[in-house]
Coordinates of C-alpha atoms in Angstrom, one line a residue:
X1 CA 0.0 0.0 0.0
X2 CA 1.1 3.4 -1.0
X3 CA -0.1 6.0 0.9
X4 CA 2.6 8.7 0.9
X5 CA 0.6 11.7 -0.1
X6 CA -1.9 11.5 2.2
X7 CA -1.0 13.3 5.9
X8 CA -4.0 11.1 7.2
X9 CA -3.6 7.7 6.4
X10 CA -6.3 5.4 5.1
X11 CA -5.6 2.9 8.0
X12 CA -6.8 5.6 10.9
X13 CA -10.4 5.7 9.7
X14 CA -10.4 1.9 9.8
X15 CA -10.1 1.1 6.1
X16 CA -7.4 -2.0 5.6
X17 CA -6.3 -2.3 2.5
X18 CA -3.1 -3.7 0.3
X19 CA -4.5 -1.9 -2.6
X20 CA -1.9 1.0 -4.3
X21 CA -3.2 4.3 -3.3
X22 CA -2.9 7.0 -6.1
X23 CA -3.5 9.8 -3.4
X24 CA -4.1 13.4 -4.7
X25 CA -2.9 13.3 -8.2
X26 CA -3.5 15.8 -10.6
X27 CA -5.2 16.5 -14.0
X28 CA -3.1 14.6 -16.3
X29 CA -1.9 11.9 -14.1
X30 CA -5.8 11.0 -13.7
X31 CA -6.5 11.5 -17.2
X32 CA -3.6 9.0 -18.1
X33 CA -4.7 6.7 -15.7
X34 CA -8.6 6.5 -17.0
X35 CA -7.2 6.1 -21.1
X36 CA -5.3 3.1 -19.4
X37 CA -7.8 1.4 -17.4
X38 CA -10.1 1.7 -20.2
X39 CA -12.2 4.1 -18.6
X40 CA -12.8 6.6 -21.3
X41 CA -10.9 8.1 -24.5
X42 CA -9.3 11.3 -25.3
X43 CA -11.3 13.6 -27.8
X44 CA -10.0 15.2 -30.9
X45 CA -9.7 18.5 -28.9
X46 CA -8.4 17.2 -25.7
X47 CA -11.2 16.3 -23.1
X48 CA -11.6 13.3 -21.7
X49 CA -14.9 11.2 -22.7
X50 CA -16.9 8.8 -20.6
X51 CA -20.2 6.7 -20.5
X52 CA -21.8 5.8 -17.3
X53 CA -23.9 3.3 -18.2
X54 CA -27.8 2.8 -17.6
X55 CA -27.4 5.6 -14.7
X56 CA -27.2 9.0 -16.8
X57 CA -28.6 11.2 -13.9
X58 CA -29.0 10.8 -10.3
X59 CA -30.9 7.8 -8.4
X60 CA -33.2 9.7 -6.1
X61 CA -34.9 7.0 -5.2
X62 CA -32.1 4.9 -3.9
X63 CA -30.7 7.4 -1.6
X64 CA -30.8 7.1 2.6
X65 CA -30.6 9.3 5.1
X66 CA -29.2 7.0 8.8
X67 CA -31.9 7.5 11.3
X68 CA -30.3 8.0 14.8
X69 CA -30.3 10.2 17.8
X70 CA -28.1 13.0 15.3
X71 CA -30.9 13.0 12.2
X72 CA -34.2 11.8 14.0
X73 CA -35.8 15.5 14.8
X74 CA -32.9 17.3 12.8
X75 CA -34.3 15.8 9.2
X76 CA -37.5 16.7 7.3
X77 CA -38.1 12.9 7.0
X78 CA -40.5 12.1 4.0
X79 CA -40.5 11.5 0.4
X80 CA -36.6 13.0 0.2
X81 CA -35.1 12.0 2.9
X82 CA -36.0 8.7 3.3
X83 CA -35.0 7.0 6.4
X84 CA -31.8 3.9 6.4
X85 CA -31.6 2.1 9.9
X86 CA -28.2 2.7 11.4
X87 CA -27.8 -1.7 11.6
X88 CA -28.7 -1.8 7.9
X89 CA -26.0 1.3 7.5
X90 CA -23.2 -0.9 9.5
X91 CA -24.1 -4.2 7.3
X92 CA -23.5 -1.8 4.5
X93 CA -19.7 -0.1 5.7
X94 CA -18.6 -3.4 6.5
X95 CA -19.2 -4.8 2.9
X96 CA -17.7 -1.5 1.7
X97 CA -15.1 -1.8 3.6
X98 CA -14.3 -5.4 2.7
X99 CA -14.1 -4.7 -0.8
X100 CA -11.7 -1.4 -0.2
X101 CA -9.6 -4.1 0.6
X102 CA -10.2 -6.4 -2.0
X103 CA -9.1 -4.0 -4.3
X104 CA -5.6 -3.4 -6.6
X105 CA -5.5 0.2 -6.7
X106 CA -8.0 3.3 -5.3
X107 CA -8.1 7.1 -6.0
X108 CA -7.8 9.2 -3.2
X109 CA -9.1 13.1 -3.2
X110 CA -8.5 15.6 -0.2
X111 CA -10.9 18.2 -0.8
X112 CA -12.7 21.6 0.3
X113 CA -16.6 21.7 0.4
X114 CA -16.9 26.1 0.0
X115 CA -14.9 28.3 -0.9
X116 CA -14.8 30.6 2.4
X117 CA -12.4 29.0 4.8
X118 CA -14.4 29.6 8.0
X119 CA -17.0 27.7 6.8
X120 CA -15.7 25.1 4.4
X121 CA -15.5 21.4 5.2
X122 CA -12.8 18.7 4.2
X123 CA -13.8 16.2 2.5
X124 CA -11.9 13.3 1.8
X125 CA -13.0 11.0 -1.7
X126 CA -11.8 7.6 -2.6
X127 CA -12.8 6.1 -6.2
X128 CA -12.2 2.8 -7.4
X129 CA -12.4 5.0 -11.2
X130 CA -9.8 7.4 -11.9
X131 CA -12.1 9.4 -13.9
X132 CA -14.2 9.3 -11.0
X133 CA -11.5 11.0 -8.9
X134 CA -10.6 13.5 -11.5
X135 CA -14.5 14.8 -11.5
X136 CA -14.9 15.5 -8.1
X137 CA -11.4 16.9 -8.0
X138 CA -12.1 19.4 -10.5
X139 CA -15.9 20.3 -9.1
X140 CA -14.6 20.5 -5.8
X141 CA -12.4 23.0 -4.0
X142 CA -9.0 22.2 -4.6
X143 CA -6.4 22.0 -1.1
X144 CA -2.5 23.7 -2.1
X145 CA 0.1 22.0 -0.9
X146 CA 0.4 23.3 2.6
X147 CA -3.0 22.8 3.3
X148 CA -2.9 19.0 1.7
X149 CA 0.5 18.7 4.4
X150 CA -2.0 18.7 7.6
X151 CA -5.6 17.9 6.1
X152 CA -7.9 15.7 8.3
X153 CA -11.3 14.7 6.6
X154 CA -13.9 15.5 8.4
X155 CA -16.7 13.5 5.8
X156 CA -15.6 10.7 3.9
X157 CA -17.2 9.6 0.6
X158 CA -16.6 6.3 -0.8
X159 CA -17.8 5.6 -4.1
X160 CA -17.5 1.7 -5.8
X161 CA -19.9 2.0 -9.1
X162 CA -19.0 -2.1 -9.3
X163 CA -20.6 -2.4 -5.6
X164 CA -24.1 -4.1 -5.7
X165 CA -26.4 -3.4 -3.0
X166 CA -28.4 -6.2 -1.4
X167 CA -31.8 -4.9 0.2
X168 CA -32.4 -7.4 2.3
X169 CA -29.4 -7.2 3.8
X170 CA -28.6 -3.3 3.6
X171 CA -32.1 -2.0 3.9
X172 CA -32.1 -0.9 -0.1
X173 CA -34.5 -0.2 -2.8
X174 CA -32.2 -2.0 -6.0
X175 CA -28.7 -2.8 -6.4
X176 CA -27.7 1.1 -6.3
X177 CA -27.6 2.7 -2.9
X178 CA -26.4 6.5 -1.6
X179 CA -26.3 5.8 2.3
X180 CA -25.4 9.1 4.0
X181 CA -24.8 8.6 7.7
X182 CA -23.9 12.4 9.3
X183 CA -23.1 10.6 12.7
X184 CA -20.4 8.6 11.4
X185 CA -19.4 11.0 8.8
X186 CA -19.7 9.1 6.4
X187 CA -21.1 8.3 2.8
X188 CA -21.6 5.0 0.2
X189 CA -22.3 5.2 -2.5
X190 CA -22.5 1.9 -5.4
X191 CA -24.1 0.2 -8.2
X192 CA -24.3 3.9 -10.4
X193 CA -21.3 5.4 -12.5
X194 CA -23.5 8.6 -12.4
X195 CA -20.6 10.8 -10.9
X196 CA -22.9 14.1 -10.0
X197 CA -24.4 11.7 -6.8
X198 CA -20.5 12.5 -5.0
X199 CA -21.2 16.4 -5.7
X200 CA -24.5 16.2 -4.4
X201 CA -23.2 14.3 -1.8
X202 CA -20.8 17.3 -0.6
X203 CA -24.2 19.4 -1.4
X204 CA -26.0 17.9 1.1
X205 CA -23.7 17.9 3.7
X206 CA -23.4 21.5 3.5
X207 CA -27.0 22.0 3.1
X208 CA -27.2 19.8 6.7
X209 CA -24.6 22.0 8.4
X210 CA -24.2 25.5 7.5
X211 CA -27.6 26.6 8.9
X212 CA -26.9 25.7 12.3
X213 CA -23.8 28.2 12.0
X214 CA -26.5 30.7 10.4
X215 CA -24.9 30.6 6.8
X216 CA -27.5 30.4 4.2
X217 CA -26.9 27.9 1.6
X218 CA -28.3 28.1 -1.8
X219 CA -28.6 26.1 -4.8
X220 CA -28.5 29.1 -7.5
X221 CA -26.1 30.6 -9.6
X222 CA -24.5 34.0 -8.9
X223 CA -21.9 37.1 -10.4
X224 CA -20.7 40.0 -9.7
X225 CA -21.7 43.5 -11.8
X226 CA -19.1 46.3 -12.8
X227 CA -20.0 48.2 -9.0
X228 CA -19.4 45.3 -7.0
X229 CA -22.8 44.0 -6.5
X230 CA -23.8 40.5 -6.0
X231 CA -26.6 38.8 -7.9
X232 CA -28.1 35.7 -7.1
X233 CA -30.2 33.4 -9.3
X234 CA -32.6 30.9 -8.0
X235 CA -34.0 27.9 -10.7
X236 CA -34.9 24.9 -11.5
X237 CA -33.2 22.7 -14.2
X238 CA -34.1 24.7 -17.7
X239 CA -34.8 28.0 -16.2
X240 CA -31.8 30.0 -17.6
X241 CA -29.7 29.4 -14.3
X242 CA -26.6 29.1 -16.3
X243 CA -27.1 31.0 -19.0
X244 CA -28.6 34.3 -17.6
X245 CA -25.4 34.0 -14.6
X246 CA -23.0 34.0 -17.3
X247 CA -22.7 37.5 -18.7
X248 CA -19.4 39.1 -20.0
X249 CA -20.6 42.1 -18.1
X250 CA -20.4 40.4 -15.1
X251 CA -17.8 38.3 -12.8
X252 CA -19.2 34.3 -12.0
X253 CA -18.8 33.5 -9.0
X254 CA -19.8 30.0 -9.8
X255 CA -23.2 28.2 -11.8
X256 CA -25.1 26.0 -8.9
X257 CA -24.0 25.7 -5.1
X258 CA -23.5 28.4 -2.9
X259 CA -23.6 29.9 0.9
X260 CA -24.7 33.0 2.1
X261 CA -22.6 34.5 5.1
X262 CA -22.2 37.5 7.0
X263 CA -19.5 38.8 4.8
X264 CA -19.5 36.9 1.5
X265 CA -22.0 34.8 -1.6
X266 CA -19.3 32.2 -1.5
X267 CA -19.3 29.0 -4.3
X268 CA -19.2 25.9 -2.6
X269 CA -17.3 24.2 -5.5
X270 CA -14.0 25.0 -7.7
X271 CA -15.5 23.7 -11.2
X272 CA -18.7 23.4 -13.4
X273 CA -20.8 20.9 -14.0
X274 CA -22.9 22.0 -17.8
X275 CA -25.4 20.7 -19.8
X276 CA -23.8 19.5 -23.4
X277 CA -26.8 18.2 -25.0
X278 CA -27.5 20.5 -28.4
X279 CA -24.7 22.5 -27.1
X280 CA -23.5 25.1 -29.5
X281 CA -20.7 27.8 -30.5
X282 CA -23.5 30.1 -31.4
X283 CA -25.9 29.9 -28.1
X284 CA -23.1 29.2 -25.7
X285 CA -20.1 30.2 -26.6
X286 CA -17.7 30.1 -23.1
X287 CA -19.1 26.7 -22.4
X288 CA -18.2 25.2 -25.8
X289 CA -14.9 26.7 -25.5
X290 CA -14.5 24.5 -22.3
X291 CA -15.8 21.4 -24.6
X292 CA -12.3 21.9 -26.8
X293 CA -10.2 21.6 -23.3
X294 CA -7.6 19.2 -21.6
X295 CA -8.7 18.8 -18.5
X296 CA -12.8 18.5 -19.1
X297 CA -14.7 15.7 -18.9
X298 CA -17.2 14.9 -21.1
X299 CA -20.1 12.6 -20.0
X300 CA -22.0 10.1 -22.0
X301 CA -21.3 12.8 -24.9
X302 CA -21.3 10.4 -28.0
X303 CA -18.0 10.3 -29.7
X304 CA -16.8 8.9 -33.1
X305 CA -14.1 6.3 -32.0
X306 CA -11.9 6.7 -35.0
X307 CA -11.7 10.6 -35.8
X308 CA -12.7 11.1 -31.9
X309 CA -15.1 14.2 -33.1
X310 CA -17.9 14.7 -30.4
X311 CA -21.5 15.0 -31.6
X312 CA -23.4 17.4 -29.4
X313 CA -26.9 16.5 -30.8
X314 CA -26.8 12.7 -30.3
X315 CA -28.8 12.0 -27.6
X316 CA -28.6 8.1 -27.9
X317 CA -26.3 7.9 -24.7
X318 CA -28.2 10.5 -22.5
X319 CA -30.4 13.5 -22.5
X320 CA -28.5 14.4 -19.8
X321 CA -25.1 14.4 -21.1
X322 CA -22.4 16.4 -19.0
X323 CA -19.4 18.4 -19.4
X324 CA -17.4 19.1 -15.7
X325 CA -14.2 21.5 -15.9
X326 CA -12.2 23.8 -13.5
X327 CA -14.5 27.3 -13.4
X328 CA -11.3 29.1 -14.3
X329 CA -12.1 27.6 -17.8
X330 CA -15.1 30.3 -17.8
X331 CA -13.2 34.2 -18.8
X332 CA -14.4 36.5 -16.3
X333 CA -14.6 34.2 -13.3
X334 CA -13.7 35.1 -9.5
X335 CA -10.5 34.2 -8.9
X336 CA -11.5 33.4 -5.2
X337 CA -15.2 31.9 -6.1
X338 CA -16.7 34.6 -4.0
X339 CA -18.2 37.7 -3.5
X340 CA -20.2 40.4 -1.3
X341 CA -23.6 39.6 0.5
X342 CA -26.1 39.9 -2.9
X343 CA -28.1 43.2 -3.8
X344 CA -30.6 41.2 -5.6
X345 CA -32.0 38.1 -5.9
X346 CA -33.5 36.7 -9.0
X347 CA -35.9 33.9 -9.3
X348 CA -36.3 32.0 -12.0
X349 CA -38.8 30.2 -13.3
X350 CA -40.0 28.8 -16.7
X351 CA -43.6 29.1 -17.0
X352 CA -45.1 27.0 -19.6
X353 CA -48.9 28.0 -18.6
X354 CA -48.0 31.4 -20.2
X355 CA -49.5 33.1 -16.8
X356 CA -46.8 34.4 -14.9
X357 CA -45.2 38.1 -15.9
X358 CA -41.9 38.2 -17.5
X359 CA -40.2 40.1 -14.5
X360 CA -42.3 41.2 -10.8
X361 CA -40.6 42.5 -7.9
X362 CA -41.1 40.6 -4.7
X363 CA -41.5 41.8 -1.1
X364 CA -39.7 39.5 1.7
X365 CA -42.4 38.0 2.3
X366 CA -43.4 37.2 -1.5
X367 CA -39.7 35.8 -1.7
X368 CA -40.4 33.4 0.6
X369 CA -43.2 32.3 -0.7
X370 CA -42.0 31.6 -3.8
X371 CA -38.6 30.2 -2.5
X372 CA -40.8 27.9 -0.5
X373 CA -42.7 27.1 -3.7
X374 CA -39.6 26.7 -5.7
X375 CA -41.7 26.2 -9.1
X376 CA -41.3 26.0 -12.4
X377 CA -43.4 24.1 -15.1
X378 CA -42.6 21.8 -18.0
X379 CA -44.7 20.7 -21.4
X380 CA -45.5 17.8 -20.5
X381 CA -43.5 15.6 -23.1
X382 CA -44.7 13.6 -26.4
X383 CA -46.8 11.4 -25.3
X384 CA -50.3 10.9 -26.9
X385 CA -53.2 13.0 -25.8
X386 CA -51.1 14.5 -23.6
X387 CA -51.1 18.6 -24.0
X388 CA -51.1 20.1 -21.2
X389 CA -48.3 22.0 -19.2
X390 CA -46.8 20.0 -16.1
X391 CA -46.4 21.8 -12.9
X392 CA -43.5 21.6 -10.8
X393 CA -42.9 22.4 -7.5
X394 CA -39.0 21.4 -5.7
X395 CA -38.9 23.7 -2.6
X396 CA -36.3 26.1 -2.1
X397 CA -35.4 25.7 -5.7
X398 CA -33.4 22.3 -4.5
X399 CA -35.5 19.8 -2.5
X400 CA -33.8 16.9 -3.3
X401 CA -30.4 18.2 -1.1
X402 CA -32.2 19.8 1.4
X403 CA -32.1 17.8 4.6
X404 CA -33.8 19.8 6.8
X405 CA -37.0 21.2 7.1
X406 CA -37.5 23.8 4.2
X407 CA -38.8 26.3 6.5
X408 CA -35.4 26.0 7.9
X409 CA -33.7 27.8 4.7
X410 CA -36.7 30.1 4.1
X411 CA -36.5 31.9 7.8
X412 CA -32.5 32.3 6.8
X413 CA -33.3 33.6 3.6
X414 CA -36.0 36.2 4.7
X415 CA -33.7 37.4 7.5
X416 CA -30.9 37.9 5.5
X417 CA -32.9 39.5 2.7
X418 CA -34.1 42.2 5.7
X419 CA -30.9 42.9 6.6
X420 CA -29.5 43.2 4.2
X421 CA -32.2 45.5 2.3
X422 CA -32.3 42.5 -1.1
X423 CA -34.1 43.4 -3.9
X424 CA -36.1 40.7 -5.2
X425 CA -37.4 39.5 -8.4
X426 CA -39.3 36.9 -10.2
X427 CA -38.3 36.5 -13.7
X428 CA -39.8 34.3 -16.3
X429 CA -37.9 32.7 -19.3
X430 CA -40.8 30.8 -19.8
X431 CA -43.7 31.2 -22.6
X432 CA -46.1 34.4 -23.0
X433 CA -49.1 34.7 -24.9
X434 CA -50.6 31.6 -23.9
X435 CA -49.6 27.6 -22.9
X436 CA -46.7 26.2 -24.5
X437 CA -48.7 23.6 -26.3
X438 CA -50.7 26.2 -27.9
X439 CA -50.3 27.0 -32.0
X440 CA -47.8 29.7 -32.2
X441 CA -46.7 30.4 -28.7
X442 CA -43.2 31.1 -28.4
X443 CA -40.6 31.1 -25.2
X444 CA -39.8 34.6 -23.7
X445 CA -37.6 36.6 -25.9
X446 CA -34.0 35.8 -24.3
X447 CA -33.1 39.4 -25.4
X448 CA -36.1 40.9 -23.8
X449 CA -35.2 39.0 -20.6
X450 CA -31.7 40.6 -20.7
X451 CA -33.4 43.7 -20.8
X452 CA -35.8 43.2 -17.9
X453 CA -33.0 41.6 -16.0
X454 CA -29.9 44.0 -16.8
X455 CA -32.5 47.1 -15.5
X456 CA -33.0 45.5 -12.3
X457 CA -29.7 44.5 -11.5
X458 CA -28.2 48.1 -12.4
X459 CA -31.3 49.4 -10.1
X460 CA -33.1 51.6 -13.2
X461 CA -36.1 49.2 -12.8
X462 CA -36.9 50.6 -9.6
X463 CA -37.6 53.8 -11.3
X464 CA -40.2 52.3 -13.4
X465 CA -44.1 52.5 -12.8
X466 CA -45.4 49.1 -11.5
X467 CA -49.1 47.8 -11.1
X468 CA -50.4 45.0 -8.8
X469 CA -50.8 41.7 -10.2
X470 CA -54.5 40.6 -9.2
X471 CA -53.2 36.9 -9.3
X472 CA -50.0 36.8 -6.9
X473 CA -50.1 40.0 -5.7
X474 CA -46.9 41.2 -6.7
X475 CA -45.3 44.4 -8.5
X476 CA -45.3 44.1 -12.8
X477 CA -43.2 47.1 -14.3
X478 CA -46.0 49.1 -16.6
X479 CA -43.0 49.9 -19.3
X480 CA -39.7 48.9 -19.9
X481 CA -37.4 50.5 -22.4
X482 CA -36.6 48.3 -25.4
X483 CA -39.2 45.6 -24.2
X484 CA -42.6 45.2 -25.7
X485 CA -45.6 46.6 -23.6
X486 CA -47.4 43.7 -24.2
X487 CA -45.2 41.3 -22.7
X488 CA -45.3 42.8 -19.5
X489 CA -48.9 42.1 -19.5
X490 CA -49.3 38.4 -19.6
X491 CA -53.6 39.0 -19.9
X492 CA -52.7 41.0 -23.0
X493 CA -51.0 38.8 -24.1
X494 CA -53.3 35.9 -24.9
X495 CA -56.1 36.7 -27.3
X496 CA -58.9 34.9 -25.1
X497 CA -58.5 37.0 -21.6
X498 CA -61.7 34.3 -20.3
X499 CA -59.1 32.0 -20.7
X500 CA -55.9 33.5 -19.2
X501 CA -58.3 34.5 -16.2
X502 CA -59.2 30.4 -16.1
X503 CA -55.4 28.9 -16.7
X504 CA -54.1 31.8 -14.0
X505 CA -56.9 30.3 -11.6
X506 CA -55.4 26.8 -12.2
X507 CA -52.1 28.0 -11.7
X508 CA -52.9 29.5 -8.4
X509 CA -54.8 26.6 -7.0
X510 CA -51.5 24.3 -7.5
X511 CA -49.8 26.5 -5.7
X512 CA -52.0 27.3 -3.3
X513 CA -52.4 23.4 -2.6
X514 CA -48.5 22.9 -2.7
X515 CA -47.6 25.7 0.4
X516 CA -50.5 24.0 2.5
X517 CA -47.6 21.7 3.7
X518 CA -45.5 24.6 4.7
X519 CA -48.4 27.1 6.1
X520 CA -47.9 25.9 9.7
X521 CA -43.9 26.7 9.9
X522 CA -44.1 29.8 8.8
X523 CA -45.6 33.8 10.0
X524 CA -49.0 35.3 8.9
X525 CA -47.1 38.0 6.8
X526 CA -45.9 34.9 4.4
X527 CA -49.4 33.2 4.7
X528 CA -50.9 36.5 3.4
X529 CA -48.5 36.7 0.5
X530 CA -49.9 33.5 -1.2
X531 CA -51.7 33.8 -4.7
X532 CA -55.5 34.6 -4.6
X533 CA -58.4 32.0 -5.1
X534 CA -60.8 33.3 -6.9
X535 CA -64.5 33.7 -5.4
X536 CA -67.1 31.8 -7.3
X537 CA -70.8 33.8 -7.5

């Protein structure tokens, strides 16, 4: 066993192993390692390309909170965070642990979870896939040398894709398990190649503990404008969370995982983790620069394996394909993956029921409401006689890696948004006019969003004349320069008002039936700002 590189050896947390220990390596160490295990191949342009199998996205389903005397009243037990007995958890480590040592050669990471010292958290990774090792090196914060000299981990992930879960024996749903046990400090995962389950791993961790410490954490994108203020962007997968964030104009602080301190909007992570399906020059231009780059990896991207040219529009692998890579690969990022405390707060939905206004400024208590809510709604696929919008609703814009109760995060956000003095804003990249499975109806302008968006963020929106939405209540600017009049007026809009006035209705009853489950954990003020029902004659 080699295990020079690492300050804490693998044998002090009680892992026995003869296996060669590649601790800490670097970019092209890894990347050499993964072309010779047969793990992936090297594109034309220099990133590395991998498949993970039947698991493309994460397995929601298959992951376990440990129910003890640390989670039982800590976690918002449920549908999420679904409960893993702490004997079922121990039948689990040992199995793990036997085949750590079963095993020829593992990849060891020492890591950073946030990029803010005082509340960061080491994290220590070990990989039986060199490609796996490489990811969450480059998404996570990266230790220097001196720091690497005397790290300790303080959370542990082990992650064996080749491990098969038994349920009878380790309490699981399939063959794939996520086991996350904060007691122990510890987290399994096996039986899915899917690397974005060790990020949201680290997610969740931080989601768990930076609230007791009073640091909000956030799963939203955020930059920095010309005059040094901080913008944050709240949404749901589609929503323009990536997009909108990255602006030449602006300085990223990173695209998805952030906390909220006293002093700084600080990225959790050191890298990017993109969409690549349909990705393009034209639409995305810094993120298919990073598609041409040593040092990215490209998942379930499909790949010609004899001119080793990438095709971008293939979905046979994936819909979900993925590109990770350092954020320094992005110009105009922070060099420190931080920032001040946010002047405004954006967000973001995708509306495909054509009600909601393309921009609406938010009181406090509207914000969390809506953070609460955390919606956003899809068309609701291809499927035959089906033509309606879908609904969806993922609390604080991140349910899935939220441990705690949500009113937990909402009470942080609306204090910090008072002290602060945040603007807020809902903004809608979604569809005007009417549904999205109507004739004709076509997604918000993106250049009109820009425009909506760029004038609140430089603080000339606030000048504008606004009038009450009779729906949710909310502020909708009258007139915007260099946006249409009628988009700001979603009635308008539609040519059948009758029927705007019946789809906004709908809308507001889903939501209205979604906050009942959060009406008893929070004040009057945010009960009041809820949507209003319509009275029937």
């Amino acid at each position: 066993m080699t295990s020079s590189a690492l300050s804490f050896p693998l044998a002090r947390q009680g892992i026995a192993t003869s296996a060669h220990i590649f601790a800490n390596l670097g970019t092209a160490p890894l990347v050499e390692h993964a072309v010779r295990n047969g793990e992936g191949l090297l594109a034309a342009d220099g990133p590395l390309v991998v498949a993970t199998g039947k698991h493309t996205g994460r397995s929601a389903k298959d992951k376990f909170i440990v129910r003890d005397a640390e989670t039982e009243n800590s976690v918002w037990w449920g549908k999420t965070n679904v409960a893993m007995t702490p004997e079922h958890f121990a039948a689990l480590k040992a199995d793990f642990f036997a085949e750590l040592g079963k095993r020829e050669q593992l990849y060891v990471a020492d890591l950073f979870g946030g990029s803010q010292a005082e509340h960061r958290v080491n994290v220590r990774v070990i990989n039986e896939l060199a490609w796996h090792n490489l990811f969450i090196r480059t998404l996570l914060v990266r230790p220097n040398a001196a720091e690497l000299a005397g790290f300790e981990p303080e959370y542990t992930i082990i992650d064996l894709p080749s491990f098969r879960a038994d349920p009878a024996r380790h309490g699981s749903r399939t063959e794939t398990v996520i086991a996350v046990n904060f007691t122990e400090k510890l987290i399994l995962i096996g039986g899915t190649a899917y690397a974005g389950e060790m990020k949201k791993s680290v997610f969740g961790i931080l989601n768990y503990l930076l609230p007791k410490d009073g640091v909000m954490p956030m799963h939203c994108s955020a930059n920095i404008g010309p005059k040094g203020d901080t913008a944050v962007f709240f949404g749901l997968s589609g929503t323009g969370k990536t997009t909108l964030s990255a602006d030449a104009s602006r300085t990223l602080i990173g695209d998805d995982e952030h906390g909220w301190s006293d002093t700084a909007v600080f990225n959790f992570e050191g890298g990017c983790y993109a969409k690549m399906i349909r990705l393009s020059a034209e639409a995305e231009p810094e993120i298919f620069a990073t598609s041409k780059r040593f040092g990215t990896v490209l998942e379930n991207v499909v790949i010609d394996p004899e001119t080793r040219q990438l095709d971008f529009d293939d979905a046979s692998l994936a819909e979900n394909s993925r590109g990770s890579y350092p954020i320094d690969f992005i110009p105009n990022a922070s060099e420190y993956n931080l920032g001040p405390v946010p002047s405004n707060i954006i967000f973001l939905t995708a509306d495909a029921y054509g009600v909601l206004p393309p921009i609406a400024r938010l009181t406090p208590e509207q914000a969390m409401y809506h953070f609460l809510s955390g919606y956003t709604a899809r068309v609701a696929g291809t499927e035959i006689g089906v033509t309606e919008p879908e609904a969806t609703f993922s609390t604080c814009f991140g349910g899935p890696f939220m441990p705690r109760h949500p009113s937990v995060y909402g009470n942080l956000l609306k204090e910090r948004i008072a002290k602060g003095g945040v603007k807020c804003w809902l903004v809608n990249t979604g569809w005007s006019g009417g549904k999205a499975t109507m004739p004709g109806i076509k997604r918000m302008p993106i250049k009109a969003t820009r425009a909506l968006l760029n004038a609140a963020l430089d603080g000339s929106l606030n000048a504008a004349t606004f009038k009450k939405d009779p729906n949710f209540g909310f502020e909708v600017p009258v007139e915007v320069a260099g946006v249409e009049t009628r988009l700001l007026d979603p009635r308008g809009a539609w040519a059948d008002a009758a029927e705007y006035d019946k789809t906004a209705q709908a809308l507001v009853h889903q939501f209205v039936e979604n906050f009942a489950q959060f009406a008893d954990h929070v004040d009057e003020g945010v009960r009041a700002a809820a949507p209003v029902v319509a009275v029937s004659a």
